Coordinates of C-alpha atoms in Angstrom, one line a residue:
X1 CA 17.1 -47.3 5.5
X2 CA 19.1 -44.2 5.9
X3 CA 19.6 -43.1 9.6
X4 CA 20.3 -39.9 11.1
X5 CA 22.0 -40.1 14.7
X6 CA 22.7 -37.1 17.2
X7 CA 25.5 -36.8 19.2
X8 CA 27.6 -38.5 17.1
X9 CA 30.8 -37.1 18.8
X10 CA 29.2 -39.0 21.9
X11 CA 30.4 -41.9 23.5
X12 CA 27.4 -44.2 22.6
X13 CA 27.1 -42.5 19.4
X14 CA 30.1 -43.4 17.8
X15 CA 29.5 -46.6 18.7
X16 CA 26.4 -47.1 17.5
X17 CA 27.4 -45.6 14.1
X18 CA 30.5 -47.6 13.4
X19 CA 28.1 -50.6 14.3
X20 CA 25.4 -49.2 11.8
X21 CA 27.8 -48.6 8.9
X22 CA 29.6 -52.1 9.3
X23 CA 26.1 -53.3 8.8
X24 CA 25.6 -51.6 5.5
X25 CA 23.0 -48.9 6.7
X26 CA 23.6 -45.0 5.2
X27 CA 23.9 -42.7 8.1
X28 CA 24.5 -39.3 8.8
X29 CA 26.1 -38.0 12.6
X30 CA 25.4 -34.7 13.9
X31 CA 27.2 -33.3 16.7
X32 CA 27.6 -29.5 18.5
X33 CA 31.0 -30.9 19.6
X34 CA 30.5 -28.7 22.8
X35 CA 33.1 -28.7 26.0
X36 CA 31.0 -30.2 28.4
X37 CA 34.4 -32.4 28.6
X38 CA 37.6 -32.4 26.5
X39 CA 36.5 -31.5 23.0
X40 CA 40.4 -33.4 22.3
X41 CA 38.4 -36.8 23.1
X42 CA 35.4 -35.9 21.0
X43 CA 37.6 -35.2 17.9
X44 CA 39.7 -38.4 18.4
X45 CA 36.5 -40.7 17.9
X46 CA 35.5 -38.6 15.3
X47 CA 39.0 -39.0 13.2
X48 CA 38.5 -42.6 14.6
X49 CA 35.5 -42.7 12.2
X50 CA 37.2 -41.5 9.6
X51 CA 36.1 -37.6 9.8
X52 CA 39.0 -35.3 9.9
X53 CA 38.9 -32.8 12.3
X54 CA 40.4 -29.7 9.7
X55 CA 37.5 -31.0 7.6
X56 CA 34.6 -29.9 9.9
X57 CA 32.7 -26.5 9.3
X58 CA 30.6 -24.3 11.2
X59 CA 27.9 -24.1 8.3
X60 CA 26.8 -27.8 9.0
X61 CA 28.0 -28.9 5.7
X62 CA 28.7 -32.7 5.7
X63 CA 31.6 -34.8 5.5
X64 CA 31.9 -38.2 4.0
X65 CA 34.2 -40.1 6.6
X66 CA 37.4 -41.3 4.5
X67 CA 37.2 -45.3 6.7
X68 CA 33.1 -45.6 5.8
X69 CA 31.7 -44.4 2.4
X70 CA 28.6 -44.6 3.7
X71 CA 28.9 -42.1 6.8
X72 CA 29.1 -38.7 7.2
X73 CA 29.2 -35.9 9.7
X74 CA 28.2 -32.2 10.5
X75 CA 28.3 -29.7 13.3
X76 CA 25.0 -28.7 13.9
X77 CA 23.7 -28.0 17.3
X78 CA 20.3 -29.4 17.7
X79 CA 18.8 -26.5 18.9
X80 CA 19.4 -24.8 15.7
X81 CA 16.0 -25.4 14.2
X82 CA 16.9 -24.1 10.7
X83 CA 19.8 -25.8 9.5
X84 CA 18.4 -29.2 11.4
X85 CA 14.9 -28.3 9.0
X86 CA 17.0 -28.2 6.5
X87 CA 19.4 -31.0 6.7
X88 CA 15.8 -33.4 7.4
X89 CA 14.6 -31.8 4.2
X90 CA 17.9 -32.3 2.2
X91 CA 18.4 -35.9 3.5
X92 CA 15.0 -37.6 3.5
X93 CA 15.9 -39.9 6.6
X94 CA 14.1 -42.8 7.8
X95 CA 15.2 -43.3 11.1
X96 CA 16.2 -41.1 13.5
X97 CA 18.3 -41.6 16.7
X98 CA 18.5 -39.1 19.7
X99 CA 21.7 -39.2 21.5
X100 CA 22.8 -35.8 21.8
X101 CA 22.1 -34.5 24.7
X102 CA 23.4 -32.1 28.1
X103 CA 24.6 -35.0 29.7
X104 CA 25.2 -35.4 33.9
X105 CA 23.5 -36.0 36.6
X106 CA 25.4 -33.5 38.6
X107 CA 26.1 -31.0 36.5
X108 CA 22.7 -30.3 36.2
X109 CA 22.0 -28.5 39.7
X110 CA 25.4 -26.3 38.7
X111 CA 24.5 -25.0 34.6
X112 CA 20.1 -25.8 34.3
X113 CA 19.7 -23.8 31.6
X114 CA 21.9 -25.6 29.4
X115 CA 19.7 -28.9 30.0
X116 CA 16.8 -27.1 29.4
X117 CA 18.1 -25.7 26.0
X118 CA 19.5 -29.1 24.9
X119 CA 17.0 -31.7 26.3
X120 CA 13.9 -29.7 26.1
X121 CA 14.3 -27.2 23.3
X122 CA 16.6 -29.4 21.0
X123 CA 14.4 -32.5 21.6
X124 CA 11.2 -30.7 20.3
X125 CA 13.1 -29.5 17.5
X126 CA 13.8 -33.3 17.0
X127 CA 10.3 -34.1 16.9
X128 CA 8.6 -31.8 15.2
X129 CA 11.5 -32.2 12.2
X130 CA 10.4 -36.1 12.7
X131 CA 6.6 -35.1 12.7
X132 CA 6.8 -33.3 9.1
X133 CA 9.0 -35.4 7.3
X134 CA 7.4 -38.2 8.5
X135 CA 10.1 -40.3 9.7
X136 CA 9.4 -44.3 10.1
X137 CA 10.9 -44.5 13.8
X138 CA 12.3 -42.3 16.4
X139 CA 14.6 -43.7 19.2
X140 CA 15.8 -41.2 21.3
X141 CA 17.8 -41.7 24.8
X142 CA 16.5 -41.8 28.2
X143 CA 18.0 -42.6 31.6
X144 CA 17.7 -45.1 34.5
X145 CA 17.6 -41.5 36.7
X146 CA 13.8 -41.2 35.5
X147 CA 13.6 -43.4 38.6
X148 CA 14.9 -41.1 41.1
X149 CA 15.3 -42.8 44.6
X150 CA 13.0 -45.8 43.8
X151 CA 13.3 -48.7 46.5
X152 CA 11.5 -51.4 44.4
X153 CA 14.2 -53.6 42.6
X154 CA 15.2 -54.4 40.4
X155 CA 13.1 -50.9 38.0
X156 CA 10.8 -51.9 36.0
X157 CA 8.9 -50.1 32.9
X158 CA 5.7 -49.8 35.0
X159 CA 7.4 -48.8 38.2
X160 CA 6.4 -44.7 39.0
X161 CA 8.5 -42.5 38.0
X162 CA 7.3 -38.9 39.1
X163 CA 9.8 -38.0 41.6
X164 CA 13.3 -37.1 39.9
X165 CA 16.1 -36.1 42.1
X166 CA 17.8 -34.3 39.3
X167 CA 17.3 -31.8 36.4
X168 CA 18.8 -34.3 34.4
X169 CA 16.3 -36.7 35.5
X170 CA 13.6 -34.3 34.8
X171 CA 14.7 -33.6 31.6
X172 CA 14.8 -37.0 30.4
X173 CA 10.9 -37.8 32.1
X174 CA 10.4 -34.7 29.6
X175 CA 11.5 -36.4 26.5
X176 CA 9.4 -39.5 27.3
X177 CA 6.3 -37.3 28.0
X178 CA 6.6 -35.7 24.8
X179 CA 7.5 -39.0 22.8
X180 CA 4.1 -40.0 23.9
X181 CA 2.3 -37.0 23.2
X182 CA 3.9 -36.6 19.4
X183 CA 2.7 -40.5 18.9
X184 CA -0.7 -39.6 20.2
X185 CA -0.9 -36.6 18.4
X186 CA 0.9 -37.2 14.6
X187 CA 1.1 -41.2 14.8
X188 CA 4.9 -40.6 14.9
X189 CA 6.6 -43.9 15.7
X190 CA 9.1 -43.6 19.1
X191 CA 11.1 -45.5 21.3
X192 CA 13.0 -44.5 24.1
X193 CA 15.8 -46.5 26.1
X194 CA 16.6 -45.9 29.6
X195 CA 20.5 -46.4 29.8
X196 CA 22.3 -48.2 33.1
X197 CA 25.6 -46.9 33.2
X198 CA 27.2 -47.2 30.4
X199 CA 31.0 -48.2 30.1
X200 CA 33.5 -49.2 27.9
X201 CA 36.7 -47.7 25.5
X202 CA 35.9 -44.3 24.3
X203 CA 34.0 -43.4 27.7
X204 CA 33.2 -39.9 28.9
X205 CA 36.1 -38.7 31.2
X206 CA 33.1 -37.3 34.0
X207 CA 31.9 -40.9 34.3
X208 CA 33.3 -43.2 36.9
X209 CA 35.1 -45.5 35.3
X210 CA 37.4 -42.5 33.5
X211 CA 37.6 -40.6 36.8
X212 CA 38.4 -43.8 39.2
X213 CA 41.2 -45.0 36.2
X214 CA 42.9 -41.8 35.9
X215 CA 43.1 -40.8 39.2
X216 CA 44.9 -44.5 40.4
X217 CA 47.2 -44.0 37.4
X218 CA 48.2 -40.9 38.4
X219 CA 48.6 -42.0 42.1
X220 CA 46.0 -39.5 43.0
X221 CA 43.0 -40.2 45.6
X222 CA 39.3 -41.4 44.6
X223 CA 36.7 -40.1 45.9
X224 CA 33.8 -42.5 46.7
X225 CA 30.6 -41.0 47.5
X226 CA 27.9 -42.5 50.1
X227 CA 31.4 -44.3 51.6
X228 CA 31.1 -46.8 48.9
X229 CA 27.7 -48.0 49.9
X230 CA 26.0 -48.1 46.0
X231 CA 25.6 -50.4 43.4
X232 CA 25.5 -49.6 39.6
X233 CA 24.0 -51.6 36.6
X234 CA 27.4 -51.4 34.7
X235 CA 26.5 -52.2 31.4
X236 CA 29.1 -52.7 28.5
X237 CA 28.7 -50.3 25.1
X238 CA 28.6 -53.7 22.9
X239 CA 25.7 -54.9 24.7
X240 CA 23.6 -51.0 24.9
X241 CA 24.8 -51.1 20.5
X242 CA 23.5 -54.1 20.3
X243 CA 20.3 -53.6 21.8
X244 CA 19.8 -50.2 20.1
X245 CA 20.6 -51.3 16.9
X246 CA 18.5 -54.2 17.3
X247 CA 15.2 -51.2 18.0
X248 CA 15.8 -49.4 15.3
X249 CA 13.8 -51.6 13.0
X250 CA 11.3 -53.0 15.8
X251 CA 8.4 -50.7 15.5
X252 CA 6.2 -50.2 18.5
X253 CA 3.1 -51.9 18.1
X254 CA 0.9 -50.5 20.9
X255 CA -1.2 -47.5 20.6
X256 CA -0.2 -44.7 20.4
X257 CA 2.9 -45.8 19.0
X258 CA 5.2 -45.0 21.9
X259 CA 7.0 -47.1 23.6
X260 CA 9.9 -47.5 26.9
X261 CA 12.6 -50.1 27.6
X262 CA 15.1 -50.2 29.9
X263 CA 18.7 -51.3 28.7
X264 CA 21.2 -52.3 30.9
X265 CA 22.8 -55.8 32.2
X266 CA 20.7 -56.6 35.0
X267 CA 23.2 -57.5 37.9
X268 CA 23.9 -54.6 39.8
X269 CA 27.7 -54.2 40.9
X270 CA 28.8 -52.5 44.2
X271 CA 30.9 -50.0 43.8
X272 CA 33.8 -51.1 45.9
X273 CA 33.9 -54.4 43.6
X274 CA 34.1 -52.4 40.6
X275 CA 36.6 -50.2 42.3
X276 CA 39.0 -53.7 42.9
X277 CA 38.4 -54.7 39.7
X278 CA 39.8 -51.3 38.2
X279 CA 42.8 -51.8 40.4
X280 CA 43.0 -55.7 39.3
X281 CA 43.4 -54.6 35.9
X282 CA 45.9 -51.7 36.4
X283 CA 47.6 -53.4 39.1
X284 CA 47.3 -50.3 41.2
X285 CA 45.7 -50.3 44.7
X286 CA 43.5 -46.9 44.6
X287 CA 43.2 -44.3 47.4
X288 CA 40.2 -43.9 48.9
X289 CA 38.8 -40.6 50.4
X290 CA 35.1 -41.6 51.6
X291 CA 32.5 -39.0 50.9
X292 CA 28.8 -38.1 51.8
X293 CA 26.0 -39.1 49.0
X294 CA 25.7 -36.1 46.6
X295 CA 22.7 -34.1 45.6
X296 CA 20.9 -35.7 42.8
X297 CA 22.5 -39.2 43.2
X298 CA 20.8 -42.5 44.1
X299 CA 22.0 -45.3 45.8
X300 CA 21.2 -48.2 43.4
X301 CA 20.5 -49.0 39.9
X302 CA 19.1 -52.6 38.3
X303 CA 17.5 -52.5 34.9
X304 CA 14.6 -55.5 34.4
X305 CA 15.3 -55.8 30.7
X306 CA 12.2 -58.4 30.0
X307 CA 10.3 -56.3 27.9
X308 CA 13.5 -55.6 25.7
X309 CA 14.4 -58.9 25.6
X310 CA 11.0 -60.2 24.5
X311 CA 10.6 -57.7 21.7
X312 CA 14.1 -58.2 20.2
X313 CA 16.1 -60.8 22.1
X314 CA 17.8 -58.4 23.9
X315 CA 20.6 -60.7 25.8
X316 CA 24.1 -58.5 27.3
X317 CA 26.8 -60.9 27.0
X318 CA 30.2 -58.9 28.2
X319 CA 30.4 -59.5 31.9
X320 CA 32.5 -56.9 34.6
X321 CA 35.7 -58.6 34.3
X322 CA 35.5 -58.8 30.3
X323 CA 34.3 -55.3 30.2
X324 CA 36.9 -53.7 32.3
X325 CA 39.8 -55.5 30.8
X326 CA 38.5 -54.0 27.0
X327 CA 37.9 -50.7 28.9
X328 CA 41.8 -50.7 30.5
X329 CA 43.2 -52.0 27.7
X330 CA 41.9 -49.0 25.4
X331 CA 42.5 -46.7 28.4
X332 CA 46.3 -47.0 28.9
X333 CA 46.7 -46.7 25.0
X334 CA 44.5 -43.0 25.2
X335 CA 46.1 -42.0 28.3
X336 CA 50.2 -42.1 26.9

């Protein structure tokens, strides 16, 4: 099996491919390294992985990681169709994994065109790479947002999901529309997982957890949006590598040969407890500056993670306090 995974820079990407390469697979990271957020952070999991940053070049030429023999990395920007034609062609993969992507929910009503170009042109370019070298199984990354302001809890599979409140949200409906119309069309195996809030070491600095834990170091105020009236599927990165990792080798068996899951840990978490359990583990009380709810948000998320855990025992393990403790302890050591 050798496995190609985007956004490899990402925050669930190197995850997953440390996890992959422990397990003996061959895989290959791509990454446009872009400054959505501090490119700084990006480089330091990449030299984490064992890819020095003076190493990388702009031609997409790959890098066998110095800490895994059987990784390597290139910057290449998805919606660069050449090179990615060519590095399919070159590398014969088996699996592919679709990470990268213009992440944010609320970014997405300031810069639209850069989800368009990443998430719409980038994905096709995913597939249709997929589509001629006839790749085994694609996985690619969607998001609990596909369910805009749903009021049925907890979200389920077979819930609606044709109102988005964000382009973000749109863009990931997109990818699962066009999952489904490759496996109809070219028999093209492809999965996609709807993420709950992912956390944990490594995190992206625009996602709560990073925002809320750097602020209260810094004795600065918090903002908490909808005056702390929402609730959050936190979910722990072990448990969403675990459960990826555990699809890549699980082939849809319906027809066409698409299929959905929801990943996340199923017990939703106000926001104010996870706030006091932040402040438990920095032992820091946190100021609070109440806000409005902001466009493209939703109040609550709650992943029903049957169908997952029927097709490959899909069971997250790390509870809040567990989680957050890992989280803080990695946090104070990035943050000196």
């Amino acid at each position: 099996m050798k496995i190609l995974v985007t956004g490899a820079a990402g925050f669930i990407g190197f995850h997953l491919n440390e996890r992959l390469v422990k397990n003996g697979y061959e895989v290959v990271g791509i990454d446009n390294i872009n400054d959505y957020y501090d490119v700084n952070l990006k480089f330091s999991r990449l030299i984490e992985a064992g890819i020095k940053q003076s190493l990388i070049k702009e031609n997409g030429e790959l890098i066998t990681s110095n800490k895994y023999p059987n990784y390597r990395f290139a910057k290449i920007d998805i919606t660069d169709l050449p090179k990615l034609t060519q590095l399919f062609k070159q590398e014969k993969f088996t699996h592919v994994v679709n990470l990268a992507a213009q992440a944010g929910v609320r970014y997405s009503i300031e810069n639209p065109h850069a989800y368009v170009q990443s998430n719409v042109v980038g994905y096709v370019n995913l597939l249709e790479c997929c589509r001629y070298q006839k790749i085994k199984h694609f996985l690619y990354a969607s998001s609990s947002s596909v369910y805009g302001a749903n009021s049925k809890i907890p979200f389920s599979e077979e819930d609606r999901v044709d109102h988005p409140v964000s382009l973000y949200a749109a863009t990931k409906k997109s990818n699962e529309l066009m999952a489904h119309t490759y496996s109809h069309l070219y028999s093209l195996p492809t999965t996609g997982l709807r993420f709950f809030t992912v956390y944990g070491p490594w995190g992206r600095p625009d996602m709560a957890p990073m925002l809320f834990a750097n602020a209260i170091t810094k004795g600065e105020p918090i903002n908490v949006f909808n005056n702390g009236n929402m609730e959050r599927d936190f979910t722990y990165i072990d448990d969403i590598v675990e459960g990826i990792s555990k699809c890549i080798s699980a082939l849809p068996e319906s027809t066409p040969k698409a299929v959905i899951y929801n990943i996340g840990n199923s017990k939703p978490v106000k926001l104010m407890n996870f706030i006091s359990c932040l402040e438990r583990q920095l032992g820091i009380e946190a100021e609070k500056v109440f806000m409005p709810m902001q466009d493209g948000d939703v109040k609550r998320t709650w992943a029903d993670t049957s169908a997952l855990t029927k097709k490959v025992d899909y069971r997250p393990k790390v509870n809040l306090d567990e989680g957050v403790s890992h989280f803080i302890n990695w946090f104070k050591t990035w943050n000196i």
